[in-house]
Amino acid sequence: MSNKQDDIIICRCEEVTLGEIREWIAKGYDTFDELKRVLRVGMGPCQGRGCRDIILREIAKMTGKPYAEIPPGRFRPPAKPVKLGAIAKAGEAE
Amino acid sequence: MTWKNTADAVIVGGGIQGCSIAYHLAKFGMKNVVVLEKNTVCSGSTGRCGAGIRAQWGTEMNCRFGLASLEKFEQLHEELGMDCGLHQGGYLMVAYKESEFEQLKKNIALQNKLGIKSRVVTYDEAREICPGLSADDAVGFTYHNRDGHADPFLTTFAYQEAAKRLGVIFHKFTECMDVKVENGEVKGVSTNRGDIYAPVVVNAAGGYSQEVAKMAGVDIPNFSERHEIIITEPVEKGVCPPMLMSFSGNYYIQQRPHGSIIGGCSPEGHPEDYTCGNSWQFLEKMSKTITKLLPRTKGIRVVRQWSGLYNMTPDRQPILCEADNVKGFYLSVGYSGHGFMFGPISGELLAQKILGQEPRISIEPLHYKRFERGELIIEPAVV
Ligand SMILES: Cc1cc2nc3c(=O)[nH]c(=O)nc-3n(C[C@H](O)[C@H](O)[C@H](O)COP(=O)(O)OP(=O)(O)OC[C@H]3O[C@@H](n4cnc5c(N)ncnc54)[C@H](O)[C@@H]3O)c2cc1C
C-alpha cells in the first residue's frame, strides 16, 4: 500500500514523487524550502501552487508538528511566467 | 538533535564554505565538529548563486584555486556519494573592447603556464560552441572547456550528508549571538539555544561575516552587496551550452543541465543592505541582454527572480586565515562573486590549516592583514 503511494507524483512540474519527498523529510529536510532546494519541488512554472499544500501536510504528519507551525516557504516573483522578449520590448516602449 | 555544550570546532554558517570546512575537518580526523545555521543549510548566498565554476582567472592564486576546485568537482560525486549536478559546458568569455581582449589574452598566457588549457577562439568557433550566439559587436573570445556549472544545492547537501556520516552535527535555526574570547583565545559561542565551548570557532557566515567577526573583536573591512538574478522555464538543451560571460558587457548567462537558463549582472551602485529584494529595472535589463545575445530566447518565459548577497572585501578576494589577535578564531569569508566555485578547495585548505598541517596551496596571501599592508590581490577577471 505505502509503496504504491510512494510512486505518486506530487510535484508535476519537476516530476517528484511522494516517496522521494518522504525519504528527504526522514533525513531531516523538514521545511518546504529545504525540500525545494534538494528536490526542486515548487521550482517549476507553477511555483508550487499544485504541491505546496500536500507537502506541508506530509511534513506535519511525519514530524508530528501542527500544520500551522510548518513554514510555508518563500514565494518569488513573477507570479506568472513572462516571456523574455515581452519584458525586453516593454522596456523599449517607455 | 540533542544539544552538547562542548565541541572540538564550531562552524558558524551552513553555506558551501561551512559545509565544506566541516566535511574536511571530519575527513582529516577531527571528532566533534558542529555547524550552526541561523536559518537552514544553503539558505544564504550559496542557495541563491549562479553556481558557475571556472579556472579562467587573471591572478595566479585564483587560477590555482579555480583549477584545484575543478579537479575536486570532477570527482565529487564519487567522493561524497551524491550527484552534484556537474555540467562542464565551458565558459565563453566575450570581450567588447580591445583593451579587455588584450587582458583576456594575458590571462590565457598565465592560465596556460599553470596547466589550464584555455584558449582564444574566433567568432566562428564561438558560434560552434554556442549556436545561435549573436555577438557581432564583440572583438574577441576565450574559452576553457572544463569550466561550467554545478548544482549549488546538491553540492552543499552532498557535503552536509557526507559530513553527517562522519559524525558532524548540524543545528539549523540556531544563531550564533556571541563569540567568547578570553586572553586572546577563543573559548566558544553563545547561541539562541545555549552555549557551546570549543577551542576552534570558524566564521563562515557569508553575507553576515562582518557581524560575526565583530562578536570576536576582529575587525574586517567586509560589506555585503545585493546582486539580482533570474531563471527561465526549462527548454530543450543547446540554447546556451557554455557560460557566456563578459566583464565590459556585464553579464553571465548559462543554461543549466536541467534546461532552465540563468542570467545575472552586477548592480549599479552598491546596494549595501541585507534585504534581498527584486527590481523591475534588473528584470528588464537582463531580459534585453539575454535576448540580444541569444535572439532565440525571446519566446522563453522567466519563472523566477531573486537576489542574494556578495560578501565583499576591498580587493574582492576572500579572507581565509586565523585571526591574528584571537587564537582559534578562523575566517573563510569575503568571497564576492566566486565563493561557490572555491568551496571545495578553500574548505580543504582551511581544514589543513586548523589541524596544524601545511595547506597544499598557500593561503598566506589571503590574510586580512593584506589590507593594512596594502598588498591587495587585484583580479582583473570579475563580474
Ligand atoms: C546572484 C549571485 C550569483 C552568484 N554567482 C556565483 C557563481 O556563478 N559562482 C560562484 O562561485 N559564486 C557565485 N556567487 C557567490 C556565492 O554565492 C558566494 O560567494 C558563496 O555562496 C558564499 O558561500 P558561504 O558559505 O560563504 O556563504 P552563505 O551561503 O551565505 O552561507 C553563510 C550562512 O551563514 C548563516 N549565518 C550568518 N550569520 C549567522 C549567525 N550569526 N549564526 C548562524 N548562522 C549564520 C547564513 O544564514 C548563511 O546560510 C553568486 C552570488 C550571488 C548572490
Coordinates of C-alpha atoms and ligand atoms in Angstrom, one line a residue:
Chain A
M1 CA 0.0 0.0 0.0
S2 CA 2.6 2.6 1.1
N3 CA 4.9 1.5 -1.7
K4 CA 2.2 2.3 -4.3
Q5 CA 1.6 5.7 -2.6
D6 CA 5.3 6.4 -2.8
D7 CA 5.1 6.4 -6.6
I8 CA 2.5 9.2 -6.8
I9 CA 3.8 12.3 -8.4
I10 CA 3.3 15.2 -6.1
C11 CA 5.2 18.0 -8.0
R12 CA 4.1 17.7 -11.6
C13 CA 6.4 20.4 -12.9
E14 CA 9.5 18.6 -11.7
E15 CA 8.1 15.1 -11.5
V16 CA 8.9 14.5 -7.9
T17 CA 7.2 11.5 -6.1
L18 CA 5.8 11.2 -2.6
G19 CA 8.4 8.5 -1.9
E20 CA 11.3 11.0 -2.7
I21 CA 9.7 13.6 -0.5
R22 CA 9.3 11.2 2.4
E23 CA 12.9 10.0 2.0
W24 CA 14.3 13.5 2.4
I25 CA 11.9 14.5 5.2
A26 CA 13.2 11.5 7.1
K27 CA 16.8 12.7 6.5
G28 CA 15.8 16.0 8.4
Y29 CA 14.9 18.2 5.4
D30 CA 11.6 19.0 7.1
T31 CA 10.8 22.5 5.8
F32 CA 9.3 23.3 2.4
D33 CA 12.3 25.4 1.4
E34 CA 14.8 22.6 2.2
L35 CA 12.8 20.1 0.1
K36 CA 12.6 22.7 -2.7
R37 CA 16.3 23.0 -2.8
V38 CA 17.1 19.3 -2.7
L39 CA 14.3 18.0 -4.9
R40 CA 13.2 21.2 -6.9
V41 CA 9.6 20.9 -5.7
G42 CA 7.9 24.2 -6.3
M43 CA 10.6 25.5 -8.6
G44 CA 8.7 24.8 -11.8
P45 CA 6.4 27.1 -13.7
C46 CA 3.5 26.7 -11.3
Q47 CA 5.8 27.8 -8.4
G48 CA 4.3 25.2 -6.0
R49 CA 0.7 26.0 -6.5
G50 CA 0.0 22.4 -7.0
C51 CA 2.2 20.7 -4.5
R52 CA 2.9 23.1 -1.6
D53 CA -0.1 22.2 0.5
I54 CA 0.3 18.4 0.1
I55 CA 4.0 18.7 1.0
L56 CA 3.3 20.8 4.1
R57 CA 0.8 18.2 5.3
E58 CA 3.3 15.4 4.7
I59 CA 5.9 17.3 6.8
A60 CA 3.3 17.8 9.6
K61 CA 2.4 14.1 9.5
M62 CA 6.0 12.9 9.6
T63 CA 7.4 15.3 12.2
G64 CA 4.3 15.4 14.4
K65 CA 4.3 19.2 14.3
P66 CA 1.0 21.0 13.8
Y67 CA 0.4 22.0 10.1
A68 CA 0.1 25.7 11.1
E69 CA 3.6 25.6 12.5
I70 CA 5.3 24.5 9.3
P71 CA 6.9 27.5 7.5
P72 CA 5.1 27.7 4.1
G73 CA 8.3 28.6 2.2
R74 CA 9.1 31.7 0.2
F75 CA 7.2 32.9 -2.8
R76 CA 9.1 34.6 -5.6
P77 CA 8.1 36.9 -8.4
P78 CA 6.9 36.9 -11.2
A79 CA 3.6 35.5 -10.1
K80 CA 3.1 34.0 -13.6
P81 CA 5.9 33.2 -16.1
V82 CA 6.6 36.1 -18.6
K83 CA 8.4 35.8 -22.0
L84 CA 11.9 37.4 -22.1
G85 CA 11.0 39.0 -25.4
A86 CA 7.9 40.7 -23.9
I87 CA 9.9 42.1 -21.0
A88 CA 12.7 43.4 -23.2
K89 CA 10.2 45.0 -25.5
A90 CA 8.1 46.6 -22.7
G91 CA 11.3 48.4 -21.7
E92 CA 11.8 49.9 -25.1
A93 CA 8.3 51.3 -25.4
E94 CA 8.9 53.6 -22.4
Chain B
M1 CA 19.0 17.0 17.6
T2 CA 20.4 16.7 21.2
W3 CA 22.4 19.6 22.4
K4 CA 26.0 19.1 23.6
N5 CA 27.7 22.1 25.1
T6 CA 31.3 21.2 24.1
A7 CA 32.9 20.6 20.7
D8 CA 36.3 20.5 19.1
A9 CA 35.2 23.0 16.5
V10 CA 32.1 25.2 15.9
I11 CA 31.5 26.5 12.4
V12 CA 29.2 29.5 12.1
G13 CA 27.3 29.3 8.8
G14 CA 25.8 26.4 6.7
G15 CA 26.6 27.6 3.2
I16 CA 29.1 25.9 0.9
Q17 CA 32.0 27.2 2.9
G18 CA 30.8 26.0 6.3
C19 CA 29.7 22.6 4.9
S20 CA 33.0 22.0 3.0
I21 CA 35.1 23.1 6.0
A22 CA 33.1 20.8 8.3
Y23 CA 33.4 17.8 6.0
H24 CA 37.1 18.3 5.5
L25 CA 37.8 18.7 9.2
A26 CA 35.9 15.4 9.9
K27 CA 37.6 13.7 7.0
F28 CA 41.0 14.6 8.3
G29 CA 40.1 13.1 11.7
M30 CA 38.6 15.8 13.9
K31 CA 35.9 14.3 16.1
N32 CA 33.3 16.7 17.4
V33 CA 32.5 19.2 14.7
V34 CA 29.3 21.3 15.0
V35 CA 27.8 23.6 12.3
L36 CA 25.4 26.4 13.4
E37 CA 23.0 27.7 10.8
K38 CA 20.6 30.5 11.8
N39 CA 18.2 29.5 9.0
T40 CA 18.5 26.3 7.1
V41 CA 21.5 24.9 5.2
C42 CA 22.0 26.6 1.8
S43 CA 19.5 29.4 2.5
G44 CA 22.2 32.1 2.2
S45 CA 24.2 33.2 -0.8
T46 CA 25.0 29.7 -1.8
G47 CA 21.4 28.8 -2.5
R48 CA 21.0 32.0 -4.5
C49 CA 24.1 31.9 -6.6
G50 CA 24.7 31.3 -10.3
A51 CA 26.9 28.3 -9.5
G52 CA 29.3 28.9 -12.3
I53 CA 32.7 27.2 -11.8
R54 CA 35.8 28.2 -13.7
A55 CA 39.6 28.2 -13.9
Q56 CA 39.8 31.2 -16.3
W57 CA 41.2 33.7 -13.9
G58 CA 43.7 36.6 -14.1
T59 CA 45.8 36.1 -10.9
E60 CA 48.0 33.1 -10.2
M61 CA 46.2 32.5 -6.9
N62 CA 42.7 32.4 -8.4
C63 CA 43.9 30.2 -11.2
R64 CA 45.4 27.7 -8.7
F65 CA 42.2 27.8 -6.6
G66 CA 40.0 27.5 -9.7
L67 CA 41.9 24.6 -11.2
A68 CA 42.1 22.7 -7.9
S69 CA 38.4 23.2 -7.3
L70 CA 37.5 22.0 -10.8
E71 CA 39.6 18.9 -10.1
K72 CA 37.7 18.3 -6.9
F73 CA 34.3 18.9 -8.6
E74 CA 35.2 16.3 -11.2
Q75 CA 35.4 13.6 -8.6
L76 CA 32.9 14.9 -6.1
H77 CA 30.1 12.5 -6.9
E78 CA 32.4 9.6 -6.1
E79 CA 33.9 11.2 -3.0
L80 CA 30.7 12.4 -1.4
G81 CA 28.4 9.6 -2.8
M82 CA 25.8 12.1 -4.3
D83 CA 25.4 13.6 -7.7
C84 CA 26.2 17.3 -7.6
G85 CA 24.8 18.2 -11.0
L86 CA 28.2 18.9 -12.5
H87 CA 28.0 20.1 -16.1
Q88 CA 31.1 21.2 -18.0
G89 CA 30.0 23.2 -20.9
G90 CA 32.9 25.6 -20.6
Y91 CA 33.0 29.4 -20.1
L92 CA 33.0 31.5 -23.2
M93 CA 34.4 34.9 -22.3
V94 CA 33.3 37.8 -24.5
A95 CA 35.3 41.0 -24.9
Y96 CA 33.8 44.1 -26.4
K97 CA 36.8 46.4 -26.1
E98 CA 40.4 45.9 -27.4
S99 CA 41.9 46.6 -24.0
E100 CA 39.6 44.0 -22.5
F101 CA 40.6 41.4 -25.1
E102 CA 44.3 42.2 -24.5
Q103 CA 43.7 41.4 -20.8
L104 CA 41.9 38.2 -21.6
K105 CA 44.9 37.1 -23.7
K106 CA 47.3 37.9 -20.9
N107 CA 45.0 35.8 -18.6
I108 CA 45.2 32.9 -21.1
A109 CA 49.0 33.0 -21.1
L110 CA 49.0 32.8 -17.3
Q111 CA 46.4 30.1 -17.3
N112 CA 48.3 28.0 -19.8
K113 CA 51.5 28.3 -17.8
L114 CA 49.6 26.9 -14.8
G115 CA 48.2 23.9 -16.7
I116 CA 44.8 25.3 -17.6
K117 CA 44.1 24.5 -21.2
S118 CA 42.1 27.7 -22.1
R119 CA 42.4 29.4 -25.5
V120 CA 41.4 32.3 -27.7
V121 CA 38.6 31.4 -30.1
T122 CA 37.3 33.1 -33.2
Y123 CA 33.7 34.2 -33.6
D124 CA 33.0 31.2 -35.9
E125 CA 34.3 28.9 -33.2
A126 CA 32.4 30.7 -30.6
R127 CA 29.2 30.1 -32.6
E128 CA 30.0 26.4 -32.8
I129 CA 30.4 26.3 -29.0
C130 CA 27.2 28.4 -28.6
P131 CA 24.9 28.0 -31.6
G132 CA 22.6 31.0 -32.1
L133 CA 25.1 33.4 -30.4
S134 CA 24.8 36.9 -31.8
A135 CA 27.8 39.0 -30.8
D136 CA 28.8 40.9 -33.9
D137 CA 29.9 43.8 -31.7
A138 CA 32.4 41.6 -29.8
V139 CA 36.2 41.9 -30.5
G140 CA 37.3 38.6 -29.1
F141 CA 36.5 35.4 -27.2
T142 CA 38.3 33.0 -24.9
Y143 CA 37.2 29.5 -23.9
H144 CA 38.0 26.8 -21.4
N145 CA 36.1 23.5 -21.8
R146 CA 36.4 22.3 -18.3
D147 CA 34.7 25.3 -16.8
G148 CA 30.9 25.0 -16.2
H149 CA 28.3 24.7 -13.5
A150 CA 27.4 22.5 -10.5
D151 CA 24.1 22.4 -8.7
P152 CA 24.6 24.7 -5.6
F153 CA 22.0 22.9 -3.5
L154 CA 23.1 19.4 -4.3
T155 CA 26.8 20.2 -3.9
T156 CA 26.2 21.8 -0.4
F157 CA 23.8 19.0 0.7
A158 CA 26.3 16.4 -0.6
Y159 CA 28.9 17.9 1.7
Q160 CA 26.3 18.1 4.5
E161 CA 25.3 14.4 4.2
A162 CA 28.9 13.2 3.9
A163 CA 29.9 15.3 6.9
K164 CA 26.9 13.9 8.9
R165 CA 28.1 10.3 8.1
L166 CA 31.5 11.3 9.6
G167 CA 29.8 12.5 12.8
V168 CA 29.4 16.2 12.2
I169 CA 26.3 17.7 13.9
F170 CA 24.2 20.4 12.1
H171 CA 22.0 22.6 14.1
K172 CA 19.5 24.6 12.0
F173 CA 17.5 27.6 13.2
T174 CA 20.5 28.2 15.6
E175 CA 22.0 31.6 15.6
C176 CA 25.5 32.5 16.9
M177 CA 24.9 35.6 19.0
D178 CA 28.3 36.0 20.6
V179 CA 31.9 34.6 20.3
K180 CA 33.6 34.0 23.7
V181 CA 37.2 35.2 23.8
E182 CA 39.5 35.2 26.9
N183 CA 43.1 36.4 26.9
G184 CA 43.3 36.4 23.2
E185 CA 42.0 32.9 22.8
V186 CA 38.6 31.7 21.5
K187 CA 36.6 29.8 24.1
G188 CA 33.3 29.1 22.3
V189 CA 30.0 30.7 21.2
S190 CA 26.6 31.7 22.7
T191 CA 23.6 30.9 20.6
N192 CA 19.8 31.4 20.9
R193 CA 19.7 27.8 22.1
G194 CA 22.6 27.8 24.6
D195 CA 26.4 27.9 24.8
I196 CA 29.0 25.7 23.2
Y197 CA 32.5 25.6 24.4
A198 CA 35.2 25.0 21.8
P199 CA 38.8 25.9 21.1
V200 CA 38.1 26.5 17.5
V201 CA 35.4 28.7 16.0
V202 CA 35.2 29.3 12.3
N203 CA 33.4 32.3 10.8
A204 CA 31.8 31.1 7.6
A205 CA 28.8 33.4 7.9
G206 CA 28.8 34.7 4.3
G207 CA 26.9 38.0 4.0
Y208 CA 27.0 38.4 7.8
S209 CA 30.7 37.7 8.2
Q210 CA 31.5 41.2 9.4
E211 CA 28.9 40.8 12.2
V212 CA 30.3 37.5 13.4
A213 CA 33.9 38.9 13.2
K214 CA 32.8 41.8 15.4
M215 CA 31.5 39.4 18.0
A216 CA 35.0 38.1 18.4
G217 CA 36.5 41.6 18.4
V218 CA 38.1 41.1 15.0
D219 CA 37.9 44.0 12.6
I220 CA 37.5 43.2 8.9
P221 CA 36.6 45.6 6.1
N222 CA 33.8 43.4 4.6
F223 CA 30.4 44.6 3.5
S224 CA 27.6 42.9 1.6
E225 CA 26.2 43.9 -1.8
R226 CA 22.9 42.7 -3.2
H227 CA 23.1 41.0 -6.6
E228 CA 20.0 40.0 -8.6
I229 CA 19.4 37.0 -10.9
I230 CA 16.7 35.4 -13.0
I231 CA 15.9 31.9 -14.2
T232 CA 13.7 30.7 -17.1
E233 CA 11.5 27.8 -17.6
P234 CA 13.4 24.7 -18.7
V235 CA 13.8 24.4 -22.5
E236 CA 15.5 22.0 -24.9
K237 CA 19.2 21.5 -24.4
G238 CA 21.7 23.5 -26.6
V239 CA 20.2 27.0 -26.3
C240 CA 23.2 28.2 -24.3
P241 CA 25.6 25.3 -23.7
P242 CA 28.6 27.3 -22.2
M243 CA 28.5 30.0 -19.6
L244 CA 28.6 33.3 -21.5
M245 CA 30.4 35.9 -19.5
S246 CA 31.6 39.4 -20.2
F247 CA 33.2 41.9 -17.9
S248 CA 32.5 45.0 -20.0
G249 CA 29.2 43.6 -21.2
N250 CA 28.4 43.0 -17.5
Y251 CA 26.6 39.7 -17.7
Y252 CA 26.8 35.9 -17.1
I253 CA 24.3 33.6 -18.8
Q254 CA 24.1 29.9 -18.7
Q255 CA 21.7 27.0 -19.4
R256 CA 21.6 24.5 -16.5
P257 CA 21.7 20.8 -17.3
H258 CA 18.1 20.8 -16.2
G259 CA 17.2 23.1 -19.2
S260 CA 16.5 26.4 -17.4
I261 CA 18.6 29.5 -18.3
I262 CA 20.0 31.7 -15.6
G263 CA 21.3 35.2 -16.0
G264 CA 22.8 37.9 -13.8
C265 CA 24.8 41.0 -13.8
S266 CA 26.5 43.5 -11.4
P267 CA 24.2 46.1 -9.9
E268 CA 24.5 49.8 -10.5
G269 CA 26.0 51.5 -7.5
H270 CA 26.5 49.4 -4.3
P271 CA 23.2 48.3 -2.8
E272 CA 24.6 47.6 0.6
D273 CA 22.0 46.3 3.0
Y274 CA 20.8 42.8 4.0
T275 CA 17.5 42.9 2.2
C276 CA 17.3 40.6 -0.8
G277 CA 14.6 42.4 -2.8
N278 CA 13.9 42.3 -6.6
S279 CA 13.7 45.2 -9.0
W280 CA 11.8 45.6 -12.3
Q281 CA 14.8 47.5 -13.7
F282 CA 17.0 44.5 -13.3
L283 CA 14.4 42.2 -14.9
E284 CA 14.2 44.5 -17.9
K285 CA 17.9 45.0 -18.3
M286 CA 18.7 41.3 -18.0
S287 CA 15.9 40.4 -20.5
K288 CA 17.3 42.8 -23.0
T289 CA 20.9 41.4 -22.6
I290 CA 19.8 37.8 -23.0
T291 CA 17.5 38.3 -26.0
K292 CA 20.2 40.4 -27.7
L293 CA 22.9 37.8 -27.3
L294 CA 20.6 34.8 -27.9
P295 CA 17.7 36.0 -30.1
R296 CA 16.0 32.6 -30.0
T297 CA 15.3 33.1 -26.3
K298 CA 12.6 35.7 -26.9
G299 CA 9.8 33.2 -26.5
I300 CA 11.2 31.6 -23.4
R301 CA 9.5 32.6 -20.1
V302 CA 11.1 33.9 -16.9
V303 CA 9.8 31.8 -14.0
R304 CA 11.7 33.3 -11.0
Q305 CA 13.6 36.3 -9.9
W306 CA 15.5 36.7 -6.7
S307 CA 18.7 38.2 -5.2
G308 CA 21.5 37.3 -2.8
L309 CA 24.5 38.9 -1.1
Y310 CA 28.0 39.2 -2.4
N311 CA 30.2 39.5 0.7
M312 CA 32.8 42.0 -0.5
T313 CA 36.4 42.9 0.5
P314 CA 38.4 45.9 -0.8
D315 CA 40.1 43.7 -3.4
R316 CA 37.1 41.4 -4.0
Q317 CA 39.2 38.4 -2.8
P318 CA 38.4 36.2 0.1
I319 CA 39.8 36.2 3.6
L320 CA 41.0 32.7 4.6
C321 CA 43.1 32.7 7.7
E322 CA 43.3 32.5 11.5
A323 CA 42.7 35.9 13.2
D324 CA 46.0 37.4 14.4
N325 CA 44.6 38.7 17.7
V326 CA 42.3 35.8 18.6
K327 CA 43.8 32.4 18.6
G328 CA 41.5 29.7 17.4
F329 CA 39.2 32.1 15.5
Y330 CA 39.3 31.4 11.8
L331 CA 37.7 33.1 8.9
S332 CA 36.5 31.9 5.4
V333 CA 34.6 34.9 4.2
G334 CA 34.5 37.7 1.6
Y335 CA 34.2 35.6 -1.5
S336 CA 32.5 38.3 -3.5
G337 CA 31.0 36.5 -6.6
H338 CA 33.1 33.3 -6.6
G339 CA 32.6 31.6 -3.2
F340 CA 30.7 28.7 -4.5
M341 CA 33.3 27.5 -7.0
F342 CA 36.1 27.9 -4.5
G343 CA 34.1 26.0 -1.8
P344 CA 35.6 22.5 -2.3
I345 CA 39.3 23.8 -2.2
S346 CA 39.0 26.5 0.4
G347 CA 37.3 24.1 2.8
E348 CA 40.2 21.6 2.4
L349 CA 42.9 24.2 2.8
L350 CA 41.4 25.8 5.9
A351 CA 40.8 22.4 7.5
Q352 CA 44.5 21.6 6.9
K353 CA 45.5 25.0 8.5
I354 CA 43.2 24.4 11.5
L355 CA 44.7 20.9 12.1
G356 CA 48.2 22.4 12.0
Q357 CA 49.1 21.0 8.6
E358 CA 50.6 22.9 5.7
P359 CA 47.8 23.8 3.2
R360 CA 48.7 22.3 -0.2
I361 CA 48.2 25.7 -1.7
S362 CA 49.5 28.6 0.3
I363 CA 46.7 30.7 1.9
E364 CA 49.1 33.2 3.4
P365 CA 48.3 35.9 0.8
L366 CA 44.6 35.7 1.9
H367 CA 45.1 37.0 5.5
Y368 CA 43.1 40.2 6.1
K369 CA 46.4 41.9 7.2
R370 CA 47.0 42.4 3.5
F371 CA 44.6 45.4 3.5
E372 CA 46.7 47.2 6.2
R373 CA 49.9 46.3 4.4
G374 CA 48.5 47.5 1.0
E375 CA 49.1 44.1 -0.5
L376 CA 45.8 43.8 -2.3
I377 CA 45.3 41.0 -4.8
I378 CA 43.7 42.8 -7.8
E379 CA 41.9 40.3 -10.0
P380 CA 41.1 41.7 -13.5
A381 CA 38.5 39.0 -14.3
V382 CA 35.3 39.5 -12.3
V383 CA 31.7 40.4 -12.9
Ligands
LIG1 C1 23.2 36.3 -7.6 C2 24.5 35.7 -7.2 C3 25.2 34.9 -8.2 C4 26.4 34.3 -7.8 N1 27.1 33.5 -8.8 C5 28.2 32.8 -8.4 C6 28.8 31.9 -9.4 O1 28.4 31.8 -10.5 N2 29.9 31.2 -8.9 C7 30.4 31.3 -7.7 O2 31.3 30.6 -7.4 N3 29.8 32.1 -6.8 C8 28.7 32.9 -7.1 N4 28.1 33.7 -6.2 C9 28.8 33.9 -4.9 C10 28.5 32.8 -3.9 O3 27.1 32.6 -3.8 C11 29.1 33.1 -2.6 O4 30.4 33.5 -2.7 C12 29.1 31.8 -1.7 O5 27.9 31.1 -1.8 C13 29.5 32.1 -0.3 O6 29.3 30.9 0.5 P1 29.3 31.0 2.0 O7 29.2 29.6 2.6 O8 30.5 31.8 2.5 O9 28.0 31.9 2.4 P2 26.5 31.6 2.5 O10 26.0 30.6 1.6 O11 25.8 32.9 2.6 O12 26.4 30.9 4.0 C14 26.5 31.6 5.2 C15 25.5 31.1 6.1 O13 25.7 31.6 7.4 C16 24.5 31.8 8.0 N5 24.7 32.7 9.1 C17 25.0 34.1 9.1 N6 25.2 34.6 10.3 C18 25.0 33.6 11.2 C19 25.0 33.5 12.6 N7 25.2 34.6 13.4 N8 24.7 32.3 13.2 C20 24.4 31.2 12.4 N9 24.4 31.2 11.1 C21 24.7 32.4 10.5 C22 23.6 32.3 7.0 O14 22.2 32.1 7.3 C23 24.1 31.6 5.7 O15 23.3 30.4 5.5 C24 26.9 34.4 -6.5 C25 26.2 35.1 -5.5 C26 25.0 35.7 -5.9 C27 24.3 36.5 -4.8

